[in-house]
Amino acid sequence: MALRVHAFTDDALGDHDGVGIAELIRRGELSVAEVAKAAQERAARVNPALNAVVAEADTPLASADRDALLYGVPTFVKDNTDLAGLPTQHGSAAWRARPAKADGPFAKQFLSTGMTVLGKTTLPEFGLNATTEFVAAEPTRNPWDTGFSSGASSGGSAAFVAAGVVPIAHGNDGGGSIRIPAACCGLVGLKPTRGRHIDGPQARSMPINLVSEGVLTRTVRDTATYFAAAERFWRNPALPPVGLVEGPAQRRLRIGVLSEPITGAALDPQIRGVLDDTIALLESLGHEVRPIAYPVDRGFAEDFATYWAMLAFLLGVTGKLTLDRAFDAARLDPFTRGLAARFRGSILRSPGVLYRLSRIGHVYAESFRDVELVVSPVLASLTPRLGYLSPDQPFDEVFDRLLSYVTYTPLANVAGAPALSLPMGASDTGLPIGVMFSAAHGDERTLLELAYALESARPFRRIQR
């Protein structure tokens, strides 16, 4: 029997999004303290069912900058980002993390937006899986139906935002880790261009940086306001500014369609139906939509899988140096160990894999000569039940299932391009289905403008209704 869980109630947070809460605080109708307390009470009420919290701050980490665009808005940070005073465990049992001595580089930018951090949210071990599940702990559950996955790797943040605990929470994306949980939980999830925000240590240490920082939200304007607020702290001069996007643009776009999974996996008919519905909506808004060819072939999926396994292998051999001297690779979960073992069997391929992946950005850029955006599914199959991708299942089975499930999102990570998941429909059982929009490097603005238009034309479903 489906169990839907949400925290919405008649308190200080009400049904407001982050921008609405910030406006009420600015006008003196709400205080930062009462909003933080309401969010803490919501978290306490639903976390036993969702299991989305790793650590709570002893005292909410409130901003002193009253002029920040999101001043006073309560939030959580994903537990792979250092916050002073809280441990960073990366979802792993391979060691016991001590509290961080200082905020990490990206955390400083995140905090500059004015939000109040209440704690840290769950992720699967080192963000390597597409579900937030564990070997020796309860899984993070999807608030739309607690028998199902919340996605990953920003699964804890997604669960709390969808359930109404907070309107906005931190996520990062190295293969779909913002867009996948956004699709599973019915949220707005924008993976920015590589370098749009300050990188964390993980991203800086990768042979090819796949990771971009961002947020999960319930409204387009919260995502747009976050990007504008973060840009006030630091803007990459190599990228065009996003600025504050406040609504749709009038221009009509040429939009390419990628429908079939590049891996050869079957696309679920219900996802295909939501994609077709979205294409019809785009055409009704005046956009030109047509199928296009993939800029890469099936070999890309094989190369990405090898690189993914390489990252697990490197974690195992460098953990004592990069994380903690007490790090014990033998305590990594079976899925991470399986990935590392898979890489050992293909280690001689790694120079060629790195060379080919390093060229994907140029190939991707060429594919936007004749279109402004590309629309596709986020995932090839519906949100799975808990256990289907669990790290304690046989590695080969989980790996093959992931290859069939996560087929669309990795391209934007390797290319370093922006991509956005929007909740454009639902399955027969009521679970959200996301549709992905991808853009040329640096063009988050066009993604946000289109998102506003789609949200207005077809308001996103809400869990409490």
Short mmCIF file of C-alpha atoms in Angstrom, two decimals:
data_model
loop_
_atom_site.label_atom_id
_atom_site.label_comp_id
_atom_site.label_asym_id
_atom_site.label_seq_id
_atom_site.Cartn_x
_atom_site.Cartn_y
_atom_site.Cartn_z
CA MET A 1 0.00 0.00 0.00
CA ALA A 2 1.41 3.40 -1.02
CA LEU A 3 2.39 5.68 1.84
CA ARG A 4 2.73 9.36 0.97
CA VAL A 5 4.52 11.50 3.55
CA HIS A 6 4.70 15.27 3.73
CA ALA A 7 5.31 17.95 6.32
CA PHE A 8 3.16 20.79 4.99
CA THR A 9 1.06 22.37 7.71
CA ASP A 10 -0.20 25.74 8.93
CA ASP A 11 3.05 27.02 10.43
CA ALA A 12 5.54 29.77 9.59
CA LEU A 13 6.66 27.96 6.43
CA GLY A 14 3.13 27.32 5.22
CA ASP A 15 3.05 26.53 1.49
CA HIS A 16 5.63 29.20 0.59
CA ASP A 17 8.64 28.65 -1.61
CA GLY A 18 12.03 30.06 -0.64
CA VAL A 19 11.55 33.40 -2.38
CA GLY A 20 8.19 33.83 -0.65
CA ILE A 21 9.71 33.10 2.77
CA ALA A 22 12.58 35.54 2.16
CA GLU A 23 10.09 38.25 1.20
CA LEU A 24 8.05 37.70 4.38
CA ILE A 25 11.22 37.89 6.49
CA ARG A 26 12.31 41.04 4.69
CA ARG A 27 8.93 42.66 5.43
CA GLY A 28 9.13 41.66 9.10
CA GLU A 29 6.15 39.33 8.92
CA LEU A 30 8.31 36.33 9.84
CA SER A 31 11.55 36.00 11.76
CA VAL A 32 14.53 33.85 10.82
CA ALA A 33 14.24 32.01 14.14
CA GLU A 34 10.57 31.07 13.77
CA VAL A 35 11.10 29.86 10.19
CA ALA A 36 14.09 27.74 11.26
CA LYS A 37 12.09 26.30 14.15
CA ALA A 38 9.20 25.40 11.87
CA ALA A 39 11.58 23.58 9.51
CA GLN A 40 13.21 21.72 12.40
CA GLU A 41 9.81 20.61 13.65
CA ARG A 42 8.84 19.46 10.15
CA ALA A 43 12.08 17.50 9.87
CA ALA A 44 11.51 15.82 13.21
CA ARG A 45 7.99 14.86 12.17
CA VAL A 46 8.78 13.19 8.84
CA ASN A 47 12.41 12.07 9.10
CA PRO A 48 11.52 8.81 10.91
CA ALA A 49 9.64 7.83 7.74
CA LEU A 50 12.08 9.32 5.20
CA ASN A 51 15.54 8.90 6.78
CA ALA A 52 16.98 11.94 5.01
CA VAL A 53 19.11 13.50 7.79
CA VAL A 54 22.73 12.58 8.56
CA ALA A 55 23.55 15.30 11.08
CA GLU A 56 21.74 18.27 12.60
CA ALA A 57 23.44 21.53 13.49
CA ASP A 58 23.40 22.18 17.26
CA THR A 59 22.42 25.75 16.42
CA PRO A 60 21.06 26.73 12.98
CA LEU A 61 23.85 28.26 10.88
CA ALA A 62 22.18 31.58 10.14
CA SER A 63 23.49 34.27 7.80
CA ALA A 64 24.30 37.78 8.97
CA ASP A 65 23.71 39.26 5.49
CA ARG A 66 20.19 40.62 5.55
CA ASP A 67 20.55 41.82 1.95
CA ALA A 68 21.18 38.32 0.61
CA LEU A 69 18.44 37.22 -1.79
CA LEU A 70 17.52 34.11 0.22
CA TYR A 71 18.13 35.54 3.69
CA GLY A 72 16.63 33.39 6.41
CA VAL A 73 15.40 30.56 4.16
CA PRO A 74 15.98 27.21 5.92
CA THR A 75 17.97 24.57 4.07
CA PHE A 76 20.13 21.45 4.33
CA VAL A 77 23.52 20.66 2.81
CA LYS A 78 24.40 17.32 1.24
CA ASP A 79 26.85 15.30 3.31
CA ASN A 80 29.76 15.44 0.87
CA THR A 81 30.43 19.13 1.53
CA ASP A 82 32.36 20.47 4.51
CA LEU A 83 30.52 22.68 6.98
CA ALA A 84 32.43 23.87 10.04
CA GLY A 85 31.44 21.86 13.11
CA LEU A 86 29.73 19.00 11.26
CA PRO A 87 31.33 15.77 10.04
CA THR A 88 31.45 14.94 6.32
CA GLN A 89 30.86 11.20 6.01
CA HIS A 90 30.17 10.87 2.24
CA GLY A 91 27.59 8.19 2.98
CA SER A 92 30.33 5.70 3.84
CA ALA A 93 31.09 3.43 6.80
CA ALA A 94 34.78 3.10 5.80
CA TRP A 95 35.89 5.48 8.58
CA ARG A 96 34.41 7.80 11.17
CA ALA A 97 34.60 11.44 10.11
CA ARG A 98 35.49 14.16 12.58
CA PRO A 99 33.73 17.55 12.51
CA ALA A 100 35.10 19.81 9.78
CA LYS A 101 37.32 22.61 11.03
CA ALA A 102 36.15 25.08 8.41
CA ASP A 103 33.58 25.58 5.68
CA GLY A 104 34.60 24.12 2.33
CA PRO A 105 35.18 26.38 -0.71
CA PHE A 106 31.74 25.79 -2.18
CA ALA A 107 30.02 25.92 1.22
CA LYS A 108 31.16 29.54 1.56
CA GLN A 109 29.42 30.40 -1.71
CA PHE A 110 26.30 28.46 -0.69
CA LEU A 111 26.12 30.21 2.68
CA SER A 112 26.55 33.61 0.98
CA THR A 113 23.03 33.28 -0.46
CA GLY A 114 21.67 34.00 3.04
CA MET A 115 20.11 30.65 3.80
CA THR A 116 20.03 29.10 7.28
CA VAL A 117 21.59 25.62 7.35
CA LEU A 118 19.89 23.16 9.68
CA GLY A 119 22.01 20.08 9.00
CA LYS A 120 23.23 17.61 6.41
CA THR A 121 21.34 15.15 4.21
CA THR A 122 21.98 11.61 3.07
CA LEU A 123 23.74 10.34 -0.03
CA PRO A 124 24.77 6.84 -1.12
CA GLU A 125 28.41 5.94 -0.56
CA PHE A 126 30.48 8.67 -2.30
CA GLY A 127 27.53 9.38 -4.59
CA LEU A 128 28.34 6.37 -6.75
CA ASN A 129 24.85 4.83 -6.85
CA ALA A 130 21.58 6.18 -8.29
CA THR A 131 19.59 5.35 -5.16
CA THR A 132 20.18 6.53 -1.59
CA GLU A 133 20.40 3.11 0.02
CA PHE A 134 22.87 1.52 2.42
CA VAL A 135 24.05 -1.89 3.61
CA ALA A 136 23.72 -1.34 7.36
CA ALA A 137 21.25 1.56 7.60
CA GLU A 138 17.71 2.37 6.57
CA PRO A 139 17.31 3.74 3.04
CA THR A 140 16.19 7.26 2.28
CA ARG A 141 12.61 6.98 1.13
CA ASN A 142 10.60 8.80 -1.52
CA PRO A 143 7.92 10.97 0.12
CA TRP A 144 5.52 10.33 -2.78
CA ASP A 145 5.59 6.63 -1.86
CA THR A 146 7.94 5.43 0.86
CA GLY A 147 8.37 2.03 -0.77
CA PHE A 148 10.34 3.66 -3.58
CA SER A 149 13.76 5.24 -4.07
CA SER A 150 14.26 8.99 -3.71
CA GLY A 151 16.97 8.81 -6.38
CA ALA A 152 20.58 9.81 -5.84
CA SER A 153 23.02 10.91 -5.07
CA SER A 154 21.27 14.01 -3.64
CA GLY A 155 18.46 11.76 -2.43
CA GLY A 156 18.19 13.12 1.10
CA SER A 157 17.93 16.72 -0.05
CA ALA A 158 15.32 15.77 -2.65
CA ALA A 159 13.21 13.89 -0.12
CA PHE A 160 13.13 16.82 2.28
CA VAL A 161 12.32 19.42 -0.37
CA ALA A 162 9.56 17.29 -1.91
CA ALA A 163 8.10 16.59 1.53
CA GLY A 164 8.00 20.30 2.39
CA VAL A 165 10.58 20.27 5.20
CA VAL A 166 12.50 23.04 3.45
CA PRO A 167 11.85 24.76 0.12
CA ILE A 168 15.41 24.41 -1.17
CA ALA A 169 18.38 22.16 -0.42
CA HIS A 170 21.90 21.61 -1.69
CA GLY A 171 22.77 18.96 -4.24
CA ASN A 172 25.63 18.22 -6.57
CA ASP A 173 25.72 16.26 -9.80
CA GLY A 174 28.47 14.01 -11.15
CA GLY A 175 26.39 11.74 -13.38
CA GLY A 176 22.83 12.87 -12.75
CA SER A 177 22.87 13.35 -8.98
CA ILE A 178 20.70 16.49 -9.01
CA ARG A 179 18.52 15.58 -11.99
CA ILE A 180 17.81 11.97 -11.01
CA PRO A 181 16.41 12.72 -7.52
CA ALA A 182 14.57 15.71 -8.98
CA ALA A 183 12.88 13.36 -11.45
CA CYS A 184 12.10 10.76 -8.76
CA CYS A 185 10.72 13.31 -6.27
CA GLY A 186 8.95 15.75 -8.60
CA LEU A 187 11.34 18.72 -8.27
CA VAL A 188 13.23 21.31 -10.26
CA GLY A 189 16.85 20.22 -10.56
CA LEU A 190 19.38 22.25 -12.57
CA LYS A 191 22.92 20.93 -13.04
CA PRO A 192 24.93 24.01 -14.02
CA THR A 193 27.78 24.38 -16.47
CA ARG A 194 31.11 23.05 -15.20
CA GLY A 195 32.78 25.90 -13.30
CA ARG A 196 29.59 27.92 -12.83
CA HIS A 197 30.01 27.62 -9.05
CA ILE A 198 33.10 27.11 -6.94
CA ASP A 199 34.27 23.50 -7.08
CA GLY A 200 34.65 21.33 -4.02
CA PRO A 201 37.78 19.23 -3.35
CA GLN A 202 36.25 16.11 -4.96
CA ALA A 203 35.74 17.83 -8.28
CA ARG A 204 39.20 19.35 -8.26
CA SER A 205 40.85 15.97 -7.72
CA MET A 206 39.13 14.16 -10.61
CA PRO A 207 41.09 13.38 -13.79
CA ILE A 208 38.04 14.76 -15.64
CA ASN A 209 35.79 16.92 -13.48
CA LEU A 210 32.21 15.67 -13.68
CA VAL A 211 30.75 17.46 -10.65
CA SER A 212 28.69 20.64 -10.59
CA GLU A 213 27.09 22.19 -7.50
CA GLY A 214 23.48 23.28 -7.29
CA VAL A 215 20.14 22.96 -5.53
CA LEU A 216 16.82 21.13 -5.59
CA THR A 217 13.65 23.20 -5.35
CA ARG A 218 9.89 23.04 -5.86
CA THR A 219 9.65 26.18 -8.01
CA VAL A 220 11.59 27.61 -10.93
CA ARG A 221 11.94 30.99 -9.25
CA ASP A 222 13.72 29.44 -6.25
CA THR A 223 16.28 27.84 -8.54
CA ALA A 224 16.68 31.05 -10.55
CA THR A 225 17.06 33.16 -7.40
CA TYR A 226 19.63 30.77 -5.98
CA PHE A 227 21.76 31.09 -9.13
CA ALA A 228 21.56 34.88 -8.97
CA ALA A 229 22.43 34.90 -5.26
CA ALA A 230 25.42 32.58 -5.68
CA GLU A 231 26.68 34.76 -8.54
CA ARG A 232 26.85 37.75 -6.20
CA PHE A 233 29.54 35.94 -4.20
CA TRP A 234 31.60 34.73 -7.16
CA ARG A 235 31.12 34.57 -10.91
CA ASN A 236 33.30 32.64 -13.30
CA PRO A 237 34.57 35.27 -15.77
CA ALA A 238 34.91 32.59 -18.44
CA LEU A 239 31.12 32.08 -18.51
CA PRO A 240 28.31 34.49 -19.41
CA PRO A 241 26.44 35.70 -16.31
CA VAL A 242 23.09 34.11 -15.53
CA GLY A 243 21.73 37.10 -13.63
CA LEU A 244 18.31 37.02 -12.01
CA VAL A 245 15.90 35.31 -14.41
CA GLU A 246 12.37 36.35 -13.41
CA GLY A 247 10.15 34.88 -16.10
CA PRO A 248 9.88 33.37 -19.57
CA ALA A 249 11.38 34.97 -22.66
CA GLN A 250 9.35 35.81 -25.73
CA ARG A 251 11.65 34.15 -28.26
CA ARG A 252 10.76 30.85 -29.87
CA LEU A 253 13.39 28.14 -29.70
CA ARG A 254 14.64 25.37 -31.94
CA ILE A 255 14.58 22.29 -29.72
CA GLY A 256 16.09 18.92 -30.59
CA VAL A 257 14.66 15.65 -29.27
CA LEU A 258 16.63 12.64 -28.05
CA SER A 259 14.24 9.87 -27.16
CA GLU A 260 15.93 6.48 -27.45
CA PRO A 261 18.44 5.46 -24.73
CA ILE A 262 22.00 5.47 -26.08
CA THR A 263 22.69 2.15 -24.32
CA GLY A 264 20.05 0.32 -26.34
CA ALA A 265 17.87 -0.12 -23.25
CA ALA A 266 14.10 0.06 -23.65
CA LEU A 267 12.41 3.35 -22.77
CA ASP A 268 9.47 2.83 -20.43
CA PRO A 269 6.18 3.55 -22.26
CA GLN A 270 4.94 5.83 -19.46
CA ILE A 271 8.09 7.96 -19.69
CA ARG A 272 7.75 8.06 -23.46
CA GLY A 273 4.18 9.27 -23.00
CA VAL A 274 5.26 12.13 -20.71
CA LEU A 275 8.03 13.07 -23.17
CA ASP A 276 5.53 13.13 -26.07
CA ASP A 277 3.16 15.21 -23.94
CA THR A 278 5.95 17.68 -23.19
CA ILE A 279 6.87 17.94 -26.87
CA ALA A 280 3.24 18.73 -27.69
CA LEU A 281 3.24 21.42 -24.99
CA LEU A 282 6.46 22.92 -26.37
CA GLU A 283 4.95 23.06 -29.85
CA SER A 284 1.78 24.68 -28.49
CA LEU A 285 3.99 27.41 -27.02
CA GLY A 286 5.40 28.10 -30.46
CA HIS A 287 8.72 26.27 -30.29
CA GLU A 288 10.09 24.25 -33.20
CA VAL A 289 10.75 20.69 -32.03
CA ARG A 290 12.40 17.96 -34.11
CA PRO A 291 14.39 14.75 -33.60
CA ILE A 292 18.18 15.01 -33.73
CA ALA A 293 21.03 12.51 -33.71
CA TYR A 294 23.13 11.81 -30.63
CA PRO A 295 26.46 13.66 -30.69
CA VAL A 296 28.11 10.49 -29.30
CA ASP A 297 27.78 6.75 -29.99
CA ARG A 298 27.25 3.78 -27.71
CA GLY A 299 30.98 3.68 -26.98
CA PHE A 300 30.46 6.80 -24.85
CA ALA A 301 28.34 4.81 -22.39
CA GLU A 302 31.06 2.17 -22.13
CA ASP A 303 33.74 4.82 -21.57
CA PHE A 304 31.66 6.55 -18.90
CA ALA A 305 31.10 3.24 -17.11
CA THR A 306 34.88 2.65 -17.07
CA TYR A 307 35.53 6.14 -15.71
CA TRP A 308 32.82 5.69 -13.08
CA ALA A 309 34.56 2.48 -11.98
CA MET A 310 37.91 4.30 -11.99
CA LEU A 311 36.61 6.81 -9.48
CA ALA A 312 35.61 4.00 -7.10
CA PHE A 313 39.04 2.40 -7.54
CA LEU A 314 40.84 5.69 -6.79
CA LEU A 315 38.74 6.20 -3.66
CA GLY A 316 39.84 2.84 -2.35
CA VAL A 317 43.56 3.37 -2.94
CA THR A 318 43.77 7.02 -1.85
CA GLY A 319 41.25 7.13 1.02
CA LYS A 320 43.86 7.08 3.77
CA LEU A 321 45.58 10.11 2.23
CA THR A 322 42.57 12.14 1.13
CA LEU A 323 40.01 11.34 3.84
CA ASP A 324 41.42 9.90 7.06
CA ARG A 325 44.23 7.62 8.16
CA ALA A 326 41.59 5.36 9.70
CA PHE A 327 39.96 4.83 6.29
CA ASP A 328 39.49 1.10 5.66
CA ALA A 329 38.76 0.15 2.04
CA ALA A 330 37.54 -3.26 3.19
CA ARG A 331 34.57 -1.51 4.82
CA LEU A 332 33.39 0.11 1.60
CA ASP A 333 30.00 -1.21 0.54
CA PRO A 334 29.80 -4.15 -1.91
CA PHE A 335 28.75 -1.93 -4.81
CA THR A 336 31.74 0.41 -4.43
CA ARG A 337 34.09 -2.57 -4.11
CA GLY A 338 32.50 -4.16 -7.17
CA LEU A 339 33.04 -0.99 -9.20
CA ALA A 340 36.69 -0.87 -8.15
CA ALA A 341 37.17 -4.52 -9.10
CA ARG A 342 35.58 -3.88 -12.48
CA PHE A 343 38.10 -1.13 -13.14
CA ARG A 344 41.04 -3.38 -12.25
CA GLY A 345 39.94 -5.63 -15.10
CA SER A 346 39.96 -2.75 -17.60
CA ILE A 347 42.81 -0.62 -16.28
CA LEU A 348 44.73 -0.83 -19.57
CA ARG A 349 41.82 0.90 -21.32
CA SER A 350 41.98 3.95 -19.08
CA PRO A 351 44.32 6.18 -21.19
CA GLY A 352 42.05 5.79 -24.22
CA VAL A 353 38.94 6.32 -22.10
CA LEU A 354 40.31 9.55 -20.62
CA TYR A 355 41.36 10.82 -24.04
CA ARG A 356 37.95 10.17 -25.61
CA LEU A 357 36.00 11.61 -22.70
CA SER A 358 38.18 14.74 -22.67
CA ARG A 359 37.03 15.48 -26.24
CA ILE A 360 33.29 15.18 -25.54
CA GLY A 361 32.89 18.87 -24.68
CA HIS A 362 33.87 19.91 -28.22
CA VAL A 363 31.58 17.31 -29.79
CA TYR A 364 28.71 18.41 -27.55
CA ALA A 365 29.20 22.08 -28.43
CA GLU A 366 29.02 21.28 -32.15
CA SER A 367 25.62 19.63 -31.65
CA PHE A 368 24.14 23.01 -30.65
CA ARG A 369 24.87 24.71 -33.98
CA ASP A 370 21.28 24.17 -35.18
CA VAL A 371 19.31 24.03 -31.92
CA GLU A 372 19.16 26.10 -28.72
CA LEU A 373 17.99 23.29 -26.43
CA VAL A 374 17.59 19.52 -26.38
CA VAL A 375 14.71 17.68 -24.68
CA SER A 376 14.93 14.06 -23.52
CA PRO A 377 13.85 11.81 -20.66
CA VAL A 378 15.87 12.03 -17.45
CA LEU A 379 15.74 8.26 -16.92
CA ALA A 380 14.88 5.30 -19.13
CA SER A 381 12.74 3.52 -16.55
CA LEU A 382 10.37 4.46 -13.75
CA THR A 383 11.55 5.16 -10.20
CA PRO A 384 12.50 1.76 -8.74
CA ARG A 385 11.30 0.16 -5.57
CA LEU A 386 13.75 0.20 -2.70
CA GLY A 387 16.04 -2.82 -2.91
CA TYR A 388 16.20 -2.96 -6.72
CA LEU A 389 19.47 -0.97 -6.81
CA SER A 390 20.57 -1.65 -3.24
CA PRO A 391 24.35 -1.87 -2.73
CA ASP A 392 24.00 -5.22 -0.98
CA GLN A 393 22.54 -6.89 -4.09
CA PRO A 394 24.90 -8.85 -6.43
CA PHE A 395 27.16 -6.29 -8.08
CA ASP A 396 26.70 -7.47 -11.68
CA GLU A 397 22.91 -7.28 -11.35
CA VAL A 398 22.94 -3.76 -9.87
CA PHE A 399 25.49 -2.54 -12.41
CA ASP A 400 23.47 -3.82 -15.37
CA ARG A 401 20.29 -2.32 -13.91
CA LEU A 402 22.00 1.05 -13.48
CA LEU A 403 23.25 1.03 -17.07
CA SER A 404 19.66 0.58 -18.24
CA TYR A 405 18.27 3.16 -15.80
CA VAL A 406 20.83 6.01 -16.01
CA THR A 407 21.32 6.49 -19.75
CA TYR A 408 20.59 10.16 -20.47
CA THR A 409 22.21 12.21 -17.70
CA PRO A 410 25.99 11.46 -17.89
CA LEU A 411 26.58 13.23 -21.22
CA ALA A 412 26.09 16.69 -19.70
CA ASN A 413 28.53 15.84 -16.89
CA VAL A 414 31.32 14.74 -19.23
CA ALA A 415 30.65 17.65 -21.60
CA GLY A 416 30.46 20.11 -18.68
CA ALA A 417 27.15 21.49 -19.95
CA PRO A 418 23.99 22.61 -18.11
CA ALA A 419 20.93 20.36 -17.93
CA LEU A 420 17.63 20.69 -16.11
CA SER A 421 15.04 18.18 -14.86
CA LEU A 422 11.45 19.37 -14.60
CA PRO A 423 8.49 17.40 -13.16
CA MET A 424 6.37 17.16 -16.30
CA GLY A 425 4.18 14.16 -15.49
CA ALA A 426 3.45 11.12 -13.37
CA SER A 427 3.27 7.36 -13.63
CA ASP A 428 0.05 5.38 -13.38
CA THR A 429 0.77 4.95 -9.67
CA GLY A 430 1.33 8.67 -9.08
CA LEU A 431 5.13 8.77 -8.87
CA PRO A 432 6.68 11.80 -10.57
CA ILE A 433 8.31 11.58 -14.01
CA GLY A 434 10.93 14.13 -15.02
CA VAL A 435 11.85 15.48 -18.43
CA MET A 436 15.34 16.83 -19.10
CA PHE A 437 16.31 19.95 -21.01
CA SER A 438 19.95 20.43 -22.01
CA ALA A 439 21.65 23.59 -23.28
CA ALA A 440 24.92 24.83 -24.71
CA HIS A 441 27.77 25.63 -22.32
CA GLY A 442 26.97 28.65 -20.17
CA ASP A 443 23.32 28.94 -21.22
CA GLU A 444 21.49 28.30 -17.96
CA ARG A 445 19.47 31.43 -18.68
CA THR A 446 17.62 29.86 -21.61
CA LEU A 447 16.87 26.76 -19.53
CA LEU A 448 15.37 28.87 -16.74
CA GLU A 449 13.33 31.01 -19.14
CA LEU A 450 11.80 27.92 -20.72
CA ALA A 451 11.22 26.37 -17.30
CA TYR A 452 9.19 29.41 -16.24
CA ALA A 453 7.03 29.05 -19.36
CA LEU A 454 6.42 25.34 -18.78
CA GLU A 455 5.67 25.82 -15.09
CA SER A 456 3.13 28.51 -15.96
CA ALA A 457 1.51 26.45 -18.72
CA ARG A 458 1.37 23.28 -16.66
CA PRO A 459 1.87 23.94 -12.93
CA PHE A 460 3.89 21.26 -11.20
CA ARG A 461 2.08 18.69 -9.06
CA ARG A 462 2.28 19.17 -5.29
CA ILE A 463 2.57 16.32 -2.86
CA GLN A 464 -0.01 17.71 -0.41
CA ARG A 465 -2.80 17.98 -2.96
#
